[in-house]
Tab-separated table of C-alpha atoms in Angstrom:
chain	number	residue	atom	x	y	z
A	262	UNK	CA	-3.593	-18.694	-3.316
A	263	UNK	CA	-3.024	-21.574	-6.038
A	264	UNK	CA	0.361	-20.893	-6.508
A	265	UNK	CA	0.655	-23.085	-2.909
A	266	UNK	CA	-2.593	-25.567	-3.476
A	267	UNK	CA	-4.569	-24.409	-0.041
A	268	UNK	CA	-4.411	-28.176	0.926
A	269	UNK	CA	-0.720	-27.337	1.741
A	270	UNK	CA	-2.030	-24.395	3.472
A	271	UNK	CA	-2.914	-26.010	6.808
A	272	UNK	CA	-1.387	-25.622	9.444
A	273	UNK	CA	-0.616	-22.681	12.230
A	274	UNK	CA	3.143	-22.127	11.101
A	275	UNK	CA	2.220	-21.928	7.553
A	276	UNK	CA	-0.170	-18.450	8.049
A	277	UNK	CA	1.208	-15.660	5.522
A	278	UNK	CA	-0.864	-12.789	5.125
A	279	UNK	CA	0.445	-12.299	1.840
A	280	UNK	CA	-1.415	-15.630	0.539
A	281	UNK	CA	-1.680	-18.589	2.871
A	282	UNK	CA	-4.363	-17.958	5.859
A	283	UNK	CA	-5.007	-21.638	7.395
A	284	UNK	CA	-8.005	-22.271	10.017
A	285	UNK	CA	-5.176	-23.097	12.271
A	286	UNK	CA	-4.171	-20.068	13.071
A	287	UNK	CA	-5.630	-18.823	15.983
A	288	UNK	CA	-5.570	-15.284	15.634
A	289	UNK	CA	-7.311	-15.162	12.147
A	290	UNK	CA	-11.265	-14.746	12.825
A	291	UNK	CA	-12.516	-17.673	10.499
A	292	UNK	CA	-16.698	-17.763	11.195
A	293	UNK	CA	-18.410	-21.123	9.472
A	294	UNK	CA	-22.007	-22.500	10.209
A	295	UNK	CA	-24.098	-24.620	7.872
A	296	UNK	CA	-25.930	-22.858	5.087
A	297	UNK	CA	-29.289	-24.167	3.256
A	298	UNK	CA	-28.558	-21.194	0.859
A	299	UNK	CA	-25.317	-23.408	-0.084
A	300	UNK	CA	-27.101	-26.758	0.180
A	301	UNK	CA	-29.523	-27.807	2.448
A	302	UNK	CA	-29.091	-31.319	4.393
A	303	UNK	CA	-32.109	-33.477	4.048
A	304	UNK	CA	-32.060	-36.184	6.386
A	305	UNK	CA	-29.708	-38.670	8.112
A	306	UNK	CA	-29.438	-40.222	4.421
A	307	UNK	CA	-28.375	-37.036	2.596
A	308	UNK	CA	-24.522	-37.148	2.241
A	309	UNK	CA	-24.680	-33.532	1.072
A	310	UNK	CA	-24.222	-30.128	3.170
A	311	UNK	CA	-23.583	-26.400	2.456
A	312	UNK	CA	-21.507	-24.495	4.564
A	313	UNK	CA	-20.899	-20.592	4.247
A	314	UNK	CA	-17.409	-18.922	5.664
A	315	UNK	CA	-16.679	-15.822	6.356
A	316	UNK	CA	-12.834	-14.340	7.159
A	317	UNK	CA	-10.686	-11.303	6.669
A	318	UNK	CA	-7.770	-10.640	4.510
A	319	UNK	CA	-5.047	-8.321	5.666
A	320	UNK	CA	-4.943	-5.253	4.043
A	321	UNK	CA	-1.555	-6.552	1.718
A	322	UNK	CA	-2.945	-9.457	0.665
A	323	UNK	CA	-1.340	-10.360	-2.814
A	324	UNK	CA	-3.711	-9.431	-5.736
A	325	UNK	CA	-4.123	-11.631	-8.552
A	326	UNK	CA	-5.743	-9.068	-11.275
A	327	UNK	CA	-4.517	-8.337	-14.408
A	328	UNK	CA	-1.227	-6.720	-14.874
A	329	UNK	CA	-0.235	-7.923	-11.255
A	330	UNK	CA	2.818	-10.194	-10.676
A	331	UNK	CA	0.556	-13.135	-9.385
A	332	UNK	CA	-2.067	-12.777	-12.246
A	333	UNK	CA	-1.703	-16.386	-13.325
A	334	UNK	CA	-2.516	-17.243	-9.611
A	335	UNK	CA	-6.261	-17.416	-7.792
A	336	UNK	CA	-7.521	-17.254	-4.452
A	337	UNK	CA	-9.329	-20.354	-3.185
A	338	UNK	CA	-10.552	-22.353	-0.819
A	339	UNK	CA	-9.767	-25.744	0.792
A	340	UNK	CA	-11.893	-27.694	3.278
A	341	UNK	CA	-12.454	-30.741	5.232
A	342	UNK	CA	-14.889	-32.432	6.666
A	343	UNK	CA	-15.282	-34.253	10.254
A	344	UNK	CA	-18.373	-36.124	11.246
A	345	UNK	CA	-19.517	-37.080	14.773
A	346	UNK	CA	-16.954	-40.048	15.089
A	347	UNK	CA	-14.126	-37.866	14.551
A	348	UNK	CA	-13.388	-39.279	11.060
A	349	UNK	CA	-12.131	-36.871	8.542
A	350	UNK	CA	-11.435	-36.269	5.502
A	351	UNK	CA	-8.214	-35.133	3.834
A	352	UNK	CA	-8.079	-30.815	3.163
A	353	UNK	CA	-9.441	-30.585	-0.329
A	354	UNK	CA	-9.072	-27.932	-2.861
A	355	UNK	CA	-12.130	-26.777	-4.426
A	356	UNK	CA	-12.326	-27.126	-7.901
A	357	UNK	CA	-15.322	-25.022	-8.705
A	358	UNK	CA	-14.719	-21.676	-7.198
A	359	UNK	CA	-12.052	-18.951	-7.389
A	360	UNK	CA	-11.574	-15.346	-6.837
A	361	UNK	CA	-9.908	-12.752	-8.476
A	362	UNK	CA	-8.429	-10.623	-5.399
A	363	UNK	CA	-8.363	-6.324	-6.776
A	364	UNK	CA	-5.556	-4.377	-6.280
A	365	UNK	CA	-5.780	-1.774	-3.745
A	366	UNK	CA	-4.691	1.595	-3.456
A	367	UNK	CA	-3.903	3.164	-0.496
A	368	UNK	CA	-1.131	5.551	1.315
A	369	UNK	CA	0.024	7.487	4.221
A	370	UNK	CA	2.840	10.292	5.013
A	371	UNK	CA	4.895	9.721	7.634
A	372	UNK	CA	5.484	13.478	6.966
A	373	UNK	CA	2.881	16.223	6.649
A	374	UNK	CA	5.082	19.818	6.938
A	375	UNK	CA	8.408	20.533	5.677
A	376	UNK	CA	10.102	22.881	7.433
A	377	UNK	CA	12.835	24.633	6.533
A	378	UNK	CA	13.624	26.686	9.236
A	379	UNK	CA	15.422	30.309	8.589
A	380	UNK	CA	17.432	30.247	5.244
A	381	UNK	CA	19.119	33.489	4.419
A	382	UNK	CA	18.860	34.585	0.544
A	383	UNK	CA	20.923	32.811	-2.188
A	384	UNK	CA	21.223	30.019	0.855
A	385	UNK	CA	20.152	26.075	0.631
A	386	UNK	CA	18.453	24.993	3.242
A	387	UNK	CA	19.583	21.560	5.098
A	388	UNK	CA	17.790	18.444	3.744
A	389	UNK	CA	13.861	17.827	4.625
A	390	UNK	CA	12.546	14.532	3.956
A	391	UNK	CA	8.790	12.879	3.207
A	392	UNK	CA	8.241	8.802	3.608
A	393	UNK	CA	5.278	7.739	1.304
A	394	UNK	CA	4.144	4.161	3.258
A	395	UNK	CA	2.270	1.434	1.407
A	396	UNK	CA	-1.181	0.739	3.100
A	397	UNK	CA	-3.138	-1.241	0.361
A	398	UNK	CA	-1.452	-4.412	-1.660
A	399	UNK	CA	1.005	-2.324	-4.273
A	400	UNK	CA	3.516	-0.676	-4.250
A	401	UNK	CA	3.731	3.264	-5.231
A	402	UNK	CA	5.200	5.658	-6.923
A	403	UNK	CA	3.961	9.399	-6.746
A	404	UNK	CA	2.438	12.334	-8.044
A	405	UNK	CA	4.054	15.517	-6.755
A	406	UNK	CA	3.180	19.241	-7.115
A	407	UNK	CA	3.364	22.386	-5.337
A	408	UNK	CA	2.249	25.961	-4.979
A	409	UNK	CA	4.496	28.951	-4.737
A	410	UNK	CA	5.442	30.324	-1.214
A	411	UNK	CA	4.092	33.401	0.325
A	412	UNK	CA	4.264	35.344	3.437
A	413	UNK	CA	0.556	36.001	2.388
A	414	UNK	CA	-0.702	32.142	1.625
A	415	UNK	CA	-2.796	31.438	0.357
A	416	UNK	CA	-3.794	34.634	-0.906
A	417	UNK	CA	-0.324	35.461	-2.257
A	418	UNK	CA	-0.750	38.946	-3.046
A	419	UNK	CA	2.765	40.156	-1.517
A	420	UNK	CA	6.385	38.736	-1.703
A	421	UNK	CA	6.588	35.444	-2.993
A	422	UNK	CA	9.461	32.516	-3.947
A	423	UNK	CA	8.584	30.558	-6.418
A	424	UNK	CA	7.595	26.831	-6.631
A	425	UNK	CA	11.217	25.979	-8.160
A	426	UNK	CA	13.293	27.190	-5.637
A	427	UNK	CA	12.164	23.880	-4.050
A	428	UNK	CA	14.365	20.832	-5.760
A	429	UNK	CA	13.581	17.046	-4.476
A	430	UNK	CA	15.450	14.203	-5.278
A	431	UNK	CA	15.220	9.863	-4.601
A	432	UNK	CA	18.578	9.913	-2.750
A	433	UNK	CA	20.135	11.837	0.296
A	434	UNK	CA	22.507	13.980	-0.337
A	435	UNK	CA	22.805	15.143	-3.383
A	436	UNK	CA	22.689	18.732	-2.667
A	437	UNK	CA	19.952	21.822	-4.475
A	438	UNK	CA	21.931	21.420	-7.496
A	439	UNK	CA	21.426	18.067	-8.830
A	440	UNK	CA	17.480	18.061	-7.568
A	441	UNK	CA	14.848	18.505	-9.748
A	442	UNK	CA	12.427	21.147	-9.238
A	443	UNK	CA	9.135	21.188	-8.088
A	444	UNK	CA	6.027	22.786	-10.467
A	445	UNK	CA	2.815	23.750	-9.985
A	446	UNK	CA	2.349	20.570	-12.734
A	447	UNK	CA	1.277	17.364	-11.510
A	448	UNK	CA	4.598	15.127	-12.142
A	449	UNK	CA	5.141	11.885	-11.546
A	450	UNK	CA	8.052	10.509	-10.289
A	451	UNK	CA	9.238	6.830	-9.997
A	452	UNK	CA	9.101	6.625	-6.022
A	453	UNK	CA	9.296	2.564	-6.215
A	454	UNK	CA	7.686	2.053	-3.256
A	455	UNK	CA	7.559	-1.872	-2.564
A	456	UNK	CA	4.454	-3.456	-1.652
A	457	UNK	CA	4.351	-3.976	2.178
A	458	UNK	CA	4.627	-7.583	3.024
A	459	UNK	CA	4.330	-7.306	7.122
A	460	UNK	CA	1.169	-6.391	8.279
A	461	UNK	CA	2.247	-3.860	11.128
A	462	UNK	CA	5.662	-2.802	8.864
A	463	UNK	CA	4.438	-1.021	6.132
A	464	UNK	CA	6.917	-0.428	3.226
A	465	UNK	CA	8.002	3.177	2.726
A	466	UNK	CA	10.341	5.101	0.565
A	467	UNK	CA	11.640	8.831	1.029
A	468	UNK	CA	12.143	11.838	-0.960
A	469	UNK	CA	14.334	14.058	-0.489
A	470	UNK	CA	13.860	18.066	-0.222
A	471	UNK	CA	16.013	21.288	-0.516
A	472	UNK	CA	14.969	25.296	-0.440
A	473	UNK	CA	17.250	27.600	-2.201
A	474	UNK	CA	16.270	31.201	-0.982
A	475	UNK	CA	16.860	34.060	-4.325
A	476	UNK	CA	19.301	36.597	-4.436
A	477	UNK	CA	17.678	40.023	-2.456
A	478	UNK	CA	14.318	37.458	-1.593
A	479	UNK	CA	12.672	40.094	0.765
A	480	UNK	CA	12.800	38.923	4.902
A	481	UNK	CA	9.658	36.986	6.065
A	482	UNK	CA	8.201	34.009	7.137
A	483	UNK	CA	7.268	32.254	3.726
A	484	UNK	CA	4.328	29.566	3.340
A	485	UNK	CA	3.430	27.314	0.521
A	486	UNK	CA	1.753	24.177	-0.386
A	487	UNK	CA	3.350	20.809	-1.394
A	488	UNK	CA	0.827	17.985	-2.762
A	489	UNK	CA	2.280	14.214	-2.578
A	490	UNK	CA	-0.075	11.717	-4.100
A	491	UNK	CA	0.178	8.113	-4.113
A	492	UNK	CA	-0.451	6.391	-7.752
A	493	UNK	CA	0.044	2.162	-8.652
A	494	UNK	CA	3.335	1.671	-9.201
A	495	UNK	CA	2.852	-0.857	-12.366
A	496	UNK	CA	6.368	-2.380	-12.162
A	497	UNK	CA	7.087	-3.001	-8.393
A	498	UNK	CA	4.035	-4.354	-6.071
A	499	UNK	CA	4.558	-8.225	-6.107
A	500	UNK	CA	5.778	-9.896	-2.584
């Protein structure tokens, strides 16, 4: 990225997947031949050549869009060049081209059931937890939601509890009480998920979950529907 010229962005040690990917790191597949499409090479005389690269970006890799924390930043290239006598040139910035890298939205759960186990009526249950992780280049908050339980689901014709007796909260602990209740309406709540910065340590953040069973809540084995979604959290995805 510009924000560290890619001329400074050279050597093995230097390699961030965030923004700095030098040809000296080993591990990074970098793939360059000579390209007429680019500029064709004439003769021993011509002092002109295209080359084409091709390389990955890790799947964090700081976007620079609008609205983004680096959005006064670019992407771009730097090169050198060595001829058969092994002289070289210095690593050069290019001054005509520069991309615009998107943000990207993507998520996992760590957690895909709740269970609450056996909860006796006008009883809490103990805590449940989901972990929203960060798999694009943002950070996230979310979108939750829910359907009511049934011993029936998802036809729900016989007993049911309804979609509020399930409260969720940001931090452990806090007990049914000081929750806030789930609806069957989309709501979104500021998870503030950070963007992940390690490649194989995505960034996660937790919510917290509690069942309150109602007074004289008919016995049974009770089965509902709890949608998490993952939404650009505007405030929070710069490394």
């Amino acid at each position: 990225m510009s924000e560290i010229t890619q001329a400074q962005c050279d050597e093995s040690g230097e390699y961030n997947a965030n923004n700095c990917y030098p040809a000296a790191y080993g591990s990074w597949n970098l793939v360059c031949a000579a390209s007429s499409t680019v500029n064709s090479c004439d003769g021993n005389t011509d002092t002109d050549v295209g080359w084409a690269c091709t390389f990955p970006l890790q799947y964090h890799a700081d976007p620079t869009v609008t609205g983004t924390p680096k959005a006064s930043y670019n992407w771009i290239a730097a090169a050198k060049a060595t001829d058969d006598d092994s002289a070289s040139s210095s690593l050069v910035d290019s001054t005509t081209y520069s991309n615009e890298l998107d943000k990207f939205l993507a998520y996992d759960l760590a957690t895909t059931t709740l269970a609450y186990g056996t909860v006796g009526p006008n009883q809490e249950s103990s805590e449940k937890n989901t972990a929203v992780l960060a798999t694009g280049n943002i950070g996230l908050d979310e979108n939750l939601s829910g359907t009511n339980m049934c011993t029936d689901y998802p036809t729900c014709s016989g007993d049911t509890i309804p979609v509020s007796q399930q409260h969720y909260n940001l931090t452990p602990g806090q007990g049914w009480s000081n929750g806030t209740a789930l609806s069957t309406s989309t709501v979104e709540v500021e998870l503030n998920c950070p963007k992940t910065t390690v490649t194989n340590n995505p960034a996660s953040s937790t919510t917290y979950w509690i069942l309150k069973i109602p007074e004289n809540q008919p016995t049974g084995t009770y089965t509902g529907q709890n949608t998490i979604e993952g939404k650009v959290d505007n405030e929070n995805y710069g490394s």
